[in-house]
Each structure stands twice: as structure tokens, then as C-alpha cells.
Coordinates of C-alpha atoms in Angstrom, one line a residue:
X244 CA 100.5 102.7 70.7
X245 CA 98.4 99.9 69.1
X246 CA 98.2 98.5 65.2
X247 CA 95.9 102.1 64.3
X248 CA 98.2 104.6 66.0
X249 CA 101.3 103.6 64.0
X250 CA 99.1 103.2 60.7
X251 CA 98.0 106.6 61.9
X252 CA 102.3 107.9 62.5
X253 CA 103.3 106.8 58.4
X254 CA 101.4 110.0 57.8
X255 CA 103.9 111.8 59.6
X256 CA 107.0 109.5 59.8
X257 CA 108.7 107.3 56.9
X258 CA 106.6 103.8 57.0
X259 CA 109.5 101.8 56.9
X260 CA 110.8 103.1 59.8
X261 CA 107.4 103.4 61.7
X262 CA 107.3 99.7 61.3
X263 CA 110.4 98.6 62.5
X264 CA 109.4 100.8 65.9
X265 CA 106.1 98.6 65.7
X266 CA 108.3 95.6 66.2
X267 CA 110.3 97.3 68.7
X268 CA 107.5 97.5 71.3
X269 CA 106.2 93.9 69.5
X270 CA 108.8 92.8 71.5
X271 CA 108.0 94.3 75.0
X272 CA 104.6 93.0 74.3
X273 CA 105.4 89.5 73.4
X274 CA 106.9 89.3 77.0
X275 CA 104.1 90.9 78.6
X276 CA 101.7 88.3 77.0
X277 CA 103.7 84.9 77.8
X278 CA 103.8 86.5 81.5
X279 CA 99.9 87.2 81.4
X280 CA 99.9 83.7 79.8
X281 CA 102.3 81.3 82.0
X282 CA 102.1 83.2 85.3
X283 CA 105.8 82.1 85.6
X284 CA 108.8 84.2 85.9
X285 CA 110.1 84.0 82.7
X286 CA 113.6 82.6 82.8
X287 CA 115.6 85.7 81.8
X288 CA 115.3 89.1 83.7
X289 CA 113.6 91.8 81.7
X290 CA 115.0 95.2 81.2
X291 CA 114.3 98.3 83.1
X292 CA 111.9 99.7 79.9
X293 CA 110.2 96.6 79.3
X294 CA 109.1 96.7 83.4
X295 CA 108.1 100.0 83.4
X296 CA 106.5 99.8 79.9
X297 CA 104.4 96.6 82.2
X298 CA 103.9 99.3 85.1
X299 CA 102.3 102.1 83.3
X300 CA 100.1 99.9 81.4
X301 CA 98.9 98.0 84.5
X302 CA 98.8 102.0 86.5
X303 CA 96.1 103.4 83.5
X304 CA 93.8 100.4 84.0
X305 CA 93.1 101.7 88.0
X306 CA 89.9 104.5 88.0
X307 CA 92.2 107.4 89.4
X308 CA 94.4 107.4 86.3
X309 CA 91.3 107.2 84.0
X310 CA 91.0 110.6 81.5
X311 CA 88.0 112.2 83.1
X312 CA 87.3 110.2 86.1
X313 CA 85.2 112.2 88.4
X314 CA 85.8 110.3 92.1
X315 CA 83.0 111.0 95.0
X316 CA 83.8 108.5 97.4
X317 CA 86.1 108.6 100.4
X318 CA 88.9 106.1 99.2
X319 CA 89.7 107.8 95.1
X320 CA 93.7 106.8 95.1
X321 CA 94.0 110.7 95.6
X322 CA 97.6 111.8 96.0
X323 CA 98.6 114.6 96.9
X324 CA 102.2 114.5 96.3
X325 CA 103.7 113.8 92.2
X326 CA 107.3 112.3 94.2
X327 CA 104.9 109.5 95.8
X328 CA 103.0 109.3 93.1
X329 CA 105.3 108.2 90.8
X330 CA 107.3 106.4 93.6
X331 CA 104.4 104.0 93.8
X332 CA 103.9 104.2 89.5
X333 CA 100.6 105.3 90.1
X334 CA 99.4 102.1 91.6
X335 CA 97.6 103.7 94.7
X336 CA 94.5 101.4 95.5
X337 CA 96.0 98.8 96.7
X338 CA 95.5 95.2 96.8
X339 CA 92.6 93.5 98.4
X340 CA 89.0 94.5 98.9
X341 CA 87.9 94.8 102.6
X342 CA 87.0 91.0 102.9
X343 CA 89.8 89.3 101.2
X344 CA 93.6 90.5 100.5
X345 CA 93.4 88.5 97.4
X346 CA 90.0 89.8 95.8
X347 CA 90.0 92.0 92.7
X348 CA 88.9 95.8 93.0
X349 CA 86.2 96.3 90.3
X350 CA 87.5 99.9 90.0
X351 CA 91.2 99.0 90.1
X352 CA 91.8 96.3 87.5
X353 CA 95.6 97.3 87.2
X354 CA 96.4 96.6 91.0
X355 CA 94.8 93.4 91.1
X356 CA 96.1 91.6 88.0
X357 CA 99.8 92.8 89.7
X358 CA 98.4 91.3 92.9
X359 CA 97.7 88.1 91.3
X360 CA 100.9 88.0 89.0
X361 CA 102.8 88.6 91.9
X362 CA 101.2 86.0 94.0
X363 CA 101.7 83.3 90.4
X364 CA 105.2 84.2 90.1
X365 CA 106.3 84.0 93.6
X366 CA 104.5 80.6 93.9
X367 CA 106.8 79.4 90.8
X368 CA 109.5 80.5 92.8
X369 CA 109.2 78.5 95.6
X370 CA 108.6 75.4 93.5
X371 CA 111.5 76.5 92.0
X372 CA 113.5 76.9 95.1
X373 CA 112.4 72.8 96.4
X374 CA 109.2 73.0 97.5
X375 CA 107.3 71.6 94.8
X376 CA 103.7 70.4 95.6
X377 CA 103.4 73.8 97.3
X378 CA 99.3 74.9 95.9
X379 CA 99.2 78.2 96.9
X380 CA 100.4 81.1 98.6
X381 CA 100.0 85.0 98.6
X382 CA 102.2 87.8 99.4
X383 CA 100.8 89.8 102.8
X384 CA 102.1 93.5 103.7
X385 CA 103.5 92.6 107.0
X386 CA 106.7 90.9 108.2
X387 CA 106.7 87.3 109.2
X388 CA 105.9 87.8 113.2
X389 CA 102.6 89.5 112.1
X390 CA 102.0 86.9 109.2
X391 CA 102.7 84.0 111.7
X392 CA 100.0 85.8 113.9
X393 CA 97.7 85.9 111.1
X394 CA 97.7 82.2 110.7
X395 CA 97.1 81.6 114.5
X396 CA 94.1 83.4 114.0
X397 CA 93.0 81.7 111.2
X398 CA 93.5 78.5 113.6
X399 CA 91.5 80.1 116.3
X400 CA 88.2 78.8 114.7
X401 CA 89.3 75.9 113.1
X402 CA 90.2 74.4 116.7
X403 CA 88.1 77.4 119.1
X404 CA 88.9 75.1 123.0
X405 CA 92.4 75.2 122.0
X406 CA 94.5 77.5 123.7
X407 CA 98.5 76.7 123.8
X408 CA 100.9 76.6 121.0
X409 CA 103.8 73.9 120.4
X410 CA 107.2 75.5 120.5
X411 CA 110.6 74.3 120.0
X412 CA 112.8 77.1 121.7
X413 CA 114.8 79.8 119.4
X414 CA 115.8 83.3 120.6
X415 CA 114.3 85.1 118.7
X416 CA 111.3 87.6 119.9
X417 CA 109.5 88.1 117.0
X418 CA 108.4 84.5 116.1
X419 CA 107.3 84.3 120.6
X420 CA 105.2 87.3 120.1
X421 CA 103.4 86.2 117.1
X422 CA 101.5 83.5 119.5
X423 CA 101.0 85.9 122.3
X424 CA 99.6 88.1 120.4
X425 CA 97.1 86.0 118.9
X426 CA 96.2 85.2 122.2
X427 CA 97.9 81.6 123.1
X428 CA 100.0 80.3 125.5
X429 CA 103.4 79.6 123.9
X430 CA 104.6 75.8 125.2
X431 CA 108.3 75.9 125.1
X432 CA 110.0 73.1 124.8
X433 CA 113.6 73.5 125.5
X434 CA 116.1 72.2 122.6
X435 CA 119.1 69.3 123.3
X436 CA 122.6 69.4 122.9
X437 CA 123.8 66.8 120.3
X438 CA 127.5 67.9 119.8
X439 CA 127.9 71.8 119.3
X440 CA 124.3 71.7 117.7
X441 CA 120.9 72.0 119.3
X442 CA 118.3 70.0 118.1
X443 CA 114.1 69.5 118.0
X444 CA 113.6 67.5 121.5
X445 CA 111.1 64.8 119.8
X446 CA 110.1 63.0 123.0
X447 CA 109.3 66.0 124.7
X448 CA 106.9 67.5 122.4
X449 CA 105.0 64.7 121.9
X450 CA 104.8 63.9 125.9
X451 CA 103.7 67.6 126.2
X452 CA 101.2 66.9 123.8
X453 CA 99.8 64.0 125.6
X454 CA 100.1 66.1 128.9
X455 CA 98.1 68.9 127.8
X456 CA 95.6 66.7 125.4
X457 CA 95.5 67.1 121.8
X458 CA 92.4 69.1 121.4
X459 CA 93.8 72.0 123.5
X460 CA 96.8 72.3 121.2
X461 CA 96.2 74.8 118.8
X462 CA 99.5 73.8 116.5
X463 CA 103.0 72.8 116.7
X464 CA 105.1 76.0 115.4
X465 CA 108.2 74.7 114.1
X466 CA 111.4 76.7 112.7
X467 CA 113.1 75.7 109.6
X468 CA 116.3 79.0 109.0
X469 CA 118.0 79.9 112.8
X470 CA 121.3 81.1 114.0
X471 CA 123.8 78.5 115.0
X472 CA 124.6 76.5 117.2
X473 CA 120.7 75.8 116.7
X474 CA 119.7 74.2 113.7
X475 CA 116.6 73.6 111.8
X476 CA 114.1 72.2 113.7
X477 CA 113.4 67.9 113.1
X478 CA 110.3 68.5 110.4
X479 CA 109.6 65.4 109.2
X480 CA 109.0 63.9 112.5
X481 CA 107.2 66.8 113.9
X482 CA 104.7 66.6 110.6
X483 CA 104.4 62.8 111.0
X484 CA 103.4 63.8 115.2
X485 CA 100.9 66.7 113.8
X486 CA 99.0 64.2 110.9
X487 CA 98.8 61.2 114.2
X488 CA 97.4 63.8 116.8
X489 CA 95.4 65.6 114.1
X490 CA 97.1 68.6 115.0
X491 CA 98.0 71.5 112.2
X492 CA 101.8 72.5 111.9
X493 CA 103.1 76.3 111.1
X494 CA 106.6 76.3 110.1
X495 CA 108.4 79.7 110.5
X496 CA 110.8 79.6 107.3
X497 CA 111.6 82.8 107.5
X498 CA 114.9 83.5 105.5
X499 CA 114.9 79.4 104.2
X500 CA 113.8 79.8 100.6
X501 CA 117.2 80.4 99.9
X502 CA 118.3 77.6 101.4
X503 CA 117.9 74.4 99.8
X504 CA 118.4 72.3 102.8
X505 CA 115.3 74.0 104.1
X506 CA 113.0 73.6 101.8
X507 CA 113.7 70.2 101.0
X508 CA 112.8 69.7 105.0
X509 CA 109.1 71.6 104.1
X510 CA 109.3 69.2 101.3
X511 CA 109.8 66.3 102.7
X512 CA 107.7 67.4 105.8
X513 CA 104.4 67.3 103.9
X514 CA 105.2 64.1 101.9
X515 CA 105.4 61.9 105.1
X516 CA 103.2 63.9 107.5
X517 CA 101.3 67.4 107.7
X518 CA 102.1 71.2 107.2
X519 CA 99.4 73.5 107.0
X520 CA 101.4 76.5 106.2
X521 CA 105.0 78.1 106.3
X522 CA 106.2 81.9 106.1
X523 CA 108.5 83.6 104.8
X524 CA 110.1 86.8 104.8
X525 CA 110.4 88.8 101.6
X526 CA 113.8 91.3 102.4
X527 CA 115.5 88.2 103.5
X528 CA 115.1 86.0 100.3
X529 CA 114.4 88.2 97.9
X530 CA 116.6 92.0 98.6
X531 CA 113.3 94.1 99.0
X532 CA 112.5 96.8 101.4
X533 CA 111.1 95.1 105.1
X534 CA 107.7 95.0 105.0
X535 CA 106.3 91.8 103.3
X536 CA 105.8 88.1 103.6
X537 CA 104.8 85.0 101.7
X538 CA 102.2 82.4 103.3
X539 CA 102.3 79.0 101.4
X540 CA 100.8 75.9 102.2
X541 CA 99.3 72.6 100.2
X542 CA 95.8 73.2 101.1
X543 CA 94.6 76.0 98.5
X544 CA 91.8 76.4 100.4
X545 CA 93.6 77.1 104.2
X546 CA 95.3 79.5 102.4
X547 CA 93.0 81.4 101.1
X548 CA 91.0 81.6 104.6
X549 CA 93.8 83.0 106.1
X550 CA 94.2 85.6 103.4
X551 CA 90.2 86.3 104.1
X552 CA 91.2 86.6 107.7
X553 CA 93.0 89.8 107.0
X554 CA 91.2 92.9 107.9
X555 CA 90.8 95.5 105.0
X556 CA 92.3 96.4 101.8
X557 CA 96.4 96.1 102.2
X558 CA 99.5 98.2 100.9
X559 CA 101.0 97.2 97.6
X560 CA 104.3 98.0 97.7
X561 CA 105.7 94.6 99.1
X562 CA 103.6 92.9 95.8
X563 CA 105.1 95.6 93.9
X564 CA 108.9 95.2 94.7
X565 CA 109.2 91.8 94.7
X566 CA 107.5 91.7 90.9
X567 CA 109.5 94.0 90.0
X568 CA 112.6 92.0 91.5
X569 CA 111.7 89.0 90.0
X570 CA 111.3 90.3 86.5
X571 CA 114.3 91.9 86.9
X572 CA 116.2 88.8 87.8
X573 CA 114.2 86.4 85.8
X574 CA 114.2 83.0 87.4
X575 CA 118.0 82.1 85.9
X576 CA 119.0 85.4 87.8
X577 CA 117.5 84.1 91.2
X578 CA 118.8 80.6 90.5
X579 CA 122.2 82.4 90.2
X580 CA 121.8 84.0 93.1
X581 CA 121.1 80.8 95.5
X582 CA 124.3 79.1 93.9
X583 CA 126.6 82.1 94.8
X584 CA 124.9 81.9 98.5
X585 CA 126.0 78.1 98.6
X586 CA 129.4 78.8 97.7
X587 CA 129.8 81.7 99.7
X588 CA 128.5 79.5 102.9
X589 CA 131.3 77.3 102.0
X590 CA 134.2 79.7 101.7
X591 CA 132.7 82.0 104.9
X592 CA 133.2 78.5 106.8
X593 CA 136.5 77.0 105.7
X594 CA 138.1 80.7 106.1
X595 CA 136.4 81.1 109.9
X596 CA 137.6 77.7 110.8
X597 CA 141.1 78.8 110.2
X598 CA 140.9 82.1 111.8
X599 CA 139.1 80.5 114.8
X600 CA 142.1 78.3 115.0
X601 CA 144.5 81.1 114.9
X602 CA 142.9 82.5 118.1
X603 CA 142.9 79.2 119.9
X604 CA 138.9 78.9 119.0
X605 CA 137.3 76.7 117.0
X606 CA 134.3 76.6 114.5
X607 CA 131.0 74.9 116.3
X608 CA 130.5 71.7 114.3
X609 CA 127.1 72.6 113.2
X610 CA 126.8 70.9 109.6
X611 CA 122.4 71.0 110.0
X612 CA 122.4 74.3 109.4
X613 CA 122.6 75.5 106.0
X614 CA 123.1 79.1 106.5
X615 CA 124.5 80.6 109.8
X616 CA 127.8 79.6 111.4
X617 CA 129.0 80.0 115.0
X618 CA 132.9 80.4 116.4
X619 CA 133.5 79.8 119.9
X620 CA 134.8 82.9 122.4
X621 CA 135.9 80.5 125.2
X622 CA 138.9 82.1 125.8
X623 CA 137.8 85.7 125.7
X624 CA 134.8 84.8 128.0
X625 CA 137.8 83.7 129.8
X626 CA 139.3 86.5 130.7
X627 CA 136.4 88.9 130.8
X628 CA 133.0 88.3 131.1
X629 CA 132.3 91.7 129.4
X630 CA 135.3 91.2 126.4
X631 CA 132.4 89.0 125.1
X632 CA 130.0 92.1 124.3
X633 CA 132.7 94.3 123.8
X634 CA 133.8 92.5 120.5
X635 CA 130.4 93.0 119.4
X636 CA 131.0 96.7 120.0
X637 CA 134.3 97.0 117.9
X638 CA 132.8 95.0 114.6
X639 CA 129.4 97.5 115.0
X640 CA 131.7 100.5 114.9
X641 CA 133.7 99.0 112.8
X642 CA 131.2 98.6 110.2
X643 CA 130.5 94.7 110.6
X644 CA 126.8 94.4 110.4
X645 CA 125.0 91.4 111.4
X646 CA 127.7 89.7 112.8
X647 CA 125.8 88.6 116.5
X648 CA 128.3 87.6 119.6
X649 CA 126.6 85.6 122.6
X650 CA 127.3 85.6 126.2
X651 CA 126.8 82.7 128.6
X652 CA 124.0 83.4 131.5
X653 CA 122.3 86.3 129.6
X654 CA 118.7 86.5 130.8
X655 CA 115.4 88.3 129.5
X656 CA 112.5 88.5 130.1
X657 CA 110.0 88.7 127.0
X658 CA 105.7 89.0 127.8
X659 CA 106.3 87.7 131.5
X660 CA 108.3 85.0 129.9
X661 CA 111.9 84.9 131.3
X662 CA 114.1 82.9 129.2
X663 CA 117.6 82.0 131.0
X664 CA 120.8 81.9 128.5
X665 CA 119.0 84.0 125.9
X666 CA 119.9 84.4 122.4
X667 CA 121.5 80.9 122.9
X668 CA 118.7 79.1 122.1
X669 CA 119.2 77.0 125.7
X670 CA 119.3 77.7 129.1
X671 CA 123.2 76.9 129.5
X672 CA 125.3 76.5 126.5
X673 CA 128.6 75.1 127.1
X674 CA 130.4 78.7 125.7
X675 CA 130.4 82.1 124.2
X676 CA 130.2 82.4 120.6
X677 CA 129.7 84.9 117.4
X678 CA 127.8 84.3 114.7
X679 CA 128.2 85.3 111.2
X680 CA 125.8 84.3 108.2
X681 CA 125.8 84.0 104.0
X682 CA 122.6 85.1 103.5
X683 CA 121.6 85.5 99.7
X684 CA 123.4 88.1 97.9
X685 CA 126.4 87.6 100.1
X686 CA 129.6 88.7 98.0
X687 CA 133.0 87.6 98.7
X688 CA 134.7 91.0 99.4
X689 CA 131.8 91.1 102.6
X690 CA 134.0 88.2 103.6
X691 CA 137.0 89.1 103.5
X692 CA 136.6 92.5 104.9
X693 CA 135.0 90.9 107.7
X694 CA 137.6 88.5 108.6
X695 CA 140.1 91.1 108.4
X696 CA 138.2 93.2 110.9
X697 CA 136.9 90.7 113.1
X698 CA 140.7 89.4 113.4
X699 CA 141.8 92.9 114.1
X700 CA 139.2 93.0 116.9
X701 CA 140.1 89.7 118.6
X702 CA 143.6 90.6 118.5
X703 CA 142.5 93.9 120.0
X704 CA 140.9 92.2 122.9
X705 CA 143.4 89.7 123.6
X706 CA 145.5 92.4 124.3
X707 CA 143.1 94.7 126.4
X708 CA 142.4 90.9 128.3
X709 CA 146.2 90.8 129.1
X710 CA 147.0 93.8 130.3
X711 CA 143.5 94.0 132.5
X712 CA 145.3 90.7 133.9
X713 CA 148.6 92.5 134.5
X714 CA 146.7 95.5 136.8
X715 CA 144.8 92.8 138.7
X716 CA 147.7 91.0 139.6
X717 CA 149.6 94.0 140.5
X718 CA 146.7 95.3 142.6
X719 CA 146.0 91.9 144.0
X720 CA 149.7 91.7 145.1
X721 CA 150.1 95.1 146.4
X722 CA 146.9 94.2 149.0
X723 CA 148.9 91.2 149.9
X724 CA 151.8 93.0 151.1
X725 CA 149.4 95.7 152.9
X726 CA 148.0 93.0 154.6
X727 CA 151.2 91.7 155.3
X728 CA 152.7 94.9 157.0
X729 CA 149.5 95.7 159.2

């Protein structure tokens, strides 16, 4: 409805009332204009009509919602079912032409500005969130292993004799097979033990960089979120190592934009030394469907290589539910959100800590790490090498998500690379332990519960550990006495 449709409706309808609905939807589109404007998340969420008001209007501007249009190519946003249709709001070209993610469709107007929207407001975010000389990013339609490898790649001609890739050890197999699947050698340097936590081995990566020469050292690939005993790896020295050897720096912040602590590191990292880029997951800091990252860095124009390093046109949905998610929170909502994290990381901890030291355990000392917390198992390694993964077991079925436990001496073998003590983040760490995490949008009842149940299982264990004692012994003393009589 525009200024000659409701003229037009005072023929029809009362004028007095026609106008005050003209200043009803004057509203909705004052707050599309100051977003079209600012390209900032406005500071209050919207409501559900004024998003999908947004939605539809951005949906008509793509060719396959035109009145009329007559399509003869082979890509038309043809849909053949209404439910996806109108899951996706009609937004079914996509983002991205098929020499740029970030380019604007000529015949899909709608998608784009969402694309570019999306990318502004996410990029307030993060500046929001600590990181604030940050110049660009975009949002890619892959998770952060693939996003990582899309950076390598991007590397690849920058530096083409280069052939190995800088890497602080962390379990986890997504973040290794981004750089074997760009085609490098993954140089793993193994963490050390400072205390309970593991920390970025300084000397060794830089005498591995003098080992293997500079100039056959694609990047150092850093890790800022991690599950404890681990902790963030040292990025400000590693930057200041990177900017003397000329060598670029990925930093794989997957779930850290929800974490102050990290992104101050990022921060601070490209203040005293160099960061090309950093990634991070869009389900883990911003509760949306898997699918999605962001890659930032401080050189606009890396970034947008790497974006033209992406094949093809890309899926839209990721851009598409994190808008909306934003708009919905408005950036007080998401500042909300990161404070209740915080104090939910502080409770989870102080409540562990004394359970731990109801079952003679303890809570790893691990105060660099700003999100995940470790308990020891020493004493039900103790009496069972299995009761380790068995408590794992019980909270699963029990309904306890996430919670991780780790053996001692677990061993695997990832792309011909074995790793000894994996999931510990080092070859032999001095005990068993479980992790649990306050990840953004943590509440305090998914506390609770999981102490309750996590205290019901230990107790459940101890038990099953003593009387699995009791039938040794007996067995153990009934050989004797065979032994005895023959």
C-alpha cells in the first residue's frame, strides 16, 4: 500500500480511520528505512509483522515473483512445492552470482540487498561483540571446517611454494581436515601443560618455523573457543611471530563471538601483530540451523577474495536466519543474551566445583578459558578403565547432551594422522575428565537438571565400581585357595 492506494481506500473506508492505518504501516516503514539507512541492527528486536512485512517486500523485488514474468532460462527460482516455497519466503535465487558470493543478481534485487544487509548487520555485531577495527566480513553457506578450507585456498596463490600449515594441537577433526583438504600438510605442534591448562607452545612454533623456512609456511592456524583443559590459543604472540616472518594467521573462532574473552584476544591480536582472517560458526553464536559461517578479517580487500574464491551462486538460508535472528533480537536482545552466558559460566562453575568435591574430584583450574569447564574422573578411571565411557553413556540416555567425558590413552587415527591421547588435546594428560559448557542461550534449569543427573550417574558408578571390586576379590581369592589345594 503506498500514499495513492490509501487515498484510493477513503472511497471505500472512513478517511479518518484509513489514515490512522497509513500511520500504522508508517511505522513498519520507518524501521525498514533507518535499517536500509544505518546497516546496523537496530537496538530493539522487531516484531514478527514488521519482519515479515521486510520479507515479502524484499521476496517481490526477485524476477520469479514478478506479475507476468515469463522465465526461459535454466536457473528461474522455479519451485515446485508451495510448503518450500513459503518456507524460504519466496527468496529462491540465492545469493551470489557464479564469480562472487557477494555480487548482486541483476534479476534478483530482493536476495541481494538481504545478502548485503545481512553481511552489514552481522559485521555491527561483531564490533559489537569486541572486535572493533574488524572491516569486513560476509556470511558463507558452509560450516566453519569448509569456510576455514575456503581461506587456505584463497592462501594457495597468495603464497603458491608453500605447502604446510602451522598448528597448535586441539581434538577436534573438523578444524584438521579443513587443511588437508585444501591440500597442505598440517604441522602439529603439540600444546604444554601449565597447571591443569594446556597452553600455545611459543618456542616451538616459531623453531618449526625456522625449520621448515618461512616461505614454505602457508599460515599459522590458531584456535581462539576449545574444550577444557585446553585453552585459547597465545594470539597475540602468535600475530606478533606471523607480522616478523611475513606469514598470514587464520584464527578458528568458532563458537568465540560470544565470548568476550575471545574476541578481545582477536582484538588485541591485530593491534600488536597480524590476522588475516577468523571464522565463525553461525548455530553456535547465534541459535540458527547448522549450516553457515562468518569470515572476518581487517583487510576488506582479503576478504573479498576469498568470497570470490567461492565457486557458484550459494544457498540463502544461513543469510536468511541469522537476519531474521538478529532483527528479532535487536542488538540489546543479543547483548542480553552474552550477559546471561557470563553468568551462567559463573554459576555452572562454582556449582561443579562443589559437586566435584562431593565425589572426591575436583574442578581443573582452567581460568583462560572463557567458556568450557573440565572435572576430573581420577577416581572412576580408578577403578575401571571403561566406568570412564560408561558415564558418558548414562548422561546420553539420560538426556544430558553435550556434556563430553575423556579417557586417558584414547588413540585415533584421522587422514593417516594418528593422534595419541585424543580428544585431550595432548598425548598424556595427567587424568580423565568431563566436560560441560555455557554456551550462549544456556538457561539455568539446563544446570541444574544436569547436575542432578550427572550426580545421580556418578553415584551410580561408584557403586557398580565397588561391587565389580567385591567379585574380583572374591574370584581372585577363590584361585588362591585352588592353587593352594592342588
Amino acid at each position: 500500500m503506498n500514499a495513492e492506494n490509501f487515498i484510493a481506500s477513503e472511497r471505500l473506508v472512513t478517511a479518518a480511520y484509513v489514515r490512522q492505518g497509513a500511520q500504522g504501516r508508517r511505522a513498519h516503514e520507518l524501521r525498514l528505512r533507518a535499517l536500509l539507512e544505518q546497516g546496523k541492527c537496530p537496538e530493539d528486536g522487531w516484531d514478527e509483522n514488521t519482519i515479515e512485512l521486510f520479507l515479502h517486500e524484499l521476496a517481490i523485488m526477485d524476477s520469479n515473483n514478478f506479475l507476468g514474468n515469463c522465465g526461459v532460462g535454466e536457473r528461474e527460482g522455479r519451485v515446485a512445492s508451495g510448503l518450500v516455497a513459503r518456507r524460504h519466503y519466496r527468496l529462491i535465487h540465492g545469493i551470489g552470482r557464479s564469480g562472487d558470493i557477494s555480487a548482486v543478481q541483476p534479476k534478483a534485487a530482493g536476495s541481494s540487498l538481504l545478502n548485503k544487509l545481512t553481511n552489514s548487520l552481522v559485521l555491527d555485531i561483531i564490533k559489537l561483540a569486541g572486535v572493533r577495527t574488524v572491516t569486513s566480513c560476509f556470511v558463507v553457506p558452509m560450516a566453519t571446517g569448509m569456510s576455514l578450507t575456503l581461506c587456505f585456498l584463497t592462501l594457495r596463490h597468495k603464497r603458491p611454494k608453500a605447502k604446510y600449515i602451522i598448528w597448535p594441537r586441539i581434538d577436534q577433526k573438523s578444524c584438521f581436515k579443513s587443511m588437508i583438504t585444501a591440500g597442505f600438510e598440517p604441522v602439529v605442534i603439540e600444546n604444554v601443560l601449565e597447571g591443569d591448562e594446556l597452553r600455545t607452545d611459543i618456542e616451538a612454533v616459531e623453531a618449526k618455523i625456522k625449520a621448515l623456512g618461512a616461505e614454505n609456511i602457508l599460515c599459522v592456524h590458531s584456535t581462539t573457543s576449545c574444550f577444557a583443559p585446553r585453552v585459547p590459543d597465545r594470539l597475540e604472540e602468535l600475530a606478533v611471530i606471523c607480522a616478523n616472518y611475513d606469514i598470514p594467521h587464520i584464527v578458528n573462532n568458532a563458537y568465540g563471538v560470544q565470548s568476550s574473552k575471545c574476541m578481545h584476544l582477536i582484538q588485541q591480536g591485530a593491534r600488536v601483530g597480524r590476522i588475516d582472517a577468523f571464522v565463525q560458526s553461525l548455530d553456535k553464536n547465534f541459535m540458527v540451523p547448522v549450516g553457515g559461517a562468518i569470515i572476518a578479517g581487517f583487510d576488506e580487500s582479503f576478504i573479498q577474495e576469498i568470497s570470490k574464491m567461492y565457486p557458484g551462486r550459494a544457498s540463502a538460508t544461513p543469510s536468511l536466519d541469522v537476519l531474521i535472528t538478529l532483527l528479532s533480537l535487536g542488538a540489546s536482545g543479543y547483548k542480553q543474551l552474552l550477559k546471561e552466558r557470563k553468568e551462567m559460566f559463573s554459576y555452572l562453575s562454582s556449582e561443579l566445583k562443589k559437586l566435584a568435591g562431593t565425589h572426591n574430584e575436583r574442578l581443573l583450574d582452567t581460568p583462560h578459558n572463557p567458556i568450557s569447564l573440565a572435572m576430573s574422573l581420577k577416581n572412576l578411571d580408578a577403578n575401571n578403565d571403561a566406568a570412564v565411557t560408561q558415564l558418558g553413556s548414562m548422561l546420553f540416555t539420560r538426556q544430558v547432551s553435550g556434556a563430553r567425558v575423556v579417557p586417558c590413552g584414547s588413540v585415533q587415527t584421522v587422514n593417516n594422522y594418528t593422534f595419541k591421547g585424543f580428544m585431550s588435546h595432548a598425548n598424556d594428560y595427567p587424568c580423565a575428565y568431563l566436560n560441560a559448557a555455557s554456551a550462549i542461550g544456556i538457561k539455568k534449569q539446563d544446570v541444574d537438571v544436569f547436575l542432578k543427573r550427572l550426580d545421580k550417574c556418578l553415584k551410580t558408578s561408584r557403586k557398580e565400581g565397588k561391587k565389580e571390586n567385591t567379585v574380583n576379590e572374591t574370584s581372585n581369592s577363590g584361585t588362591g585357595t585352588e592353587q593352594l589345594e592342588e
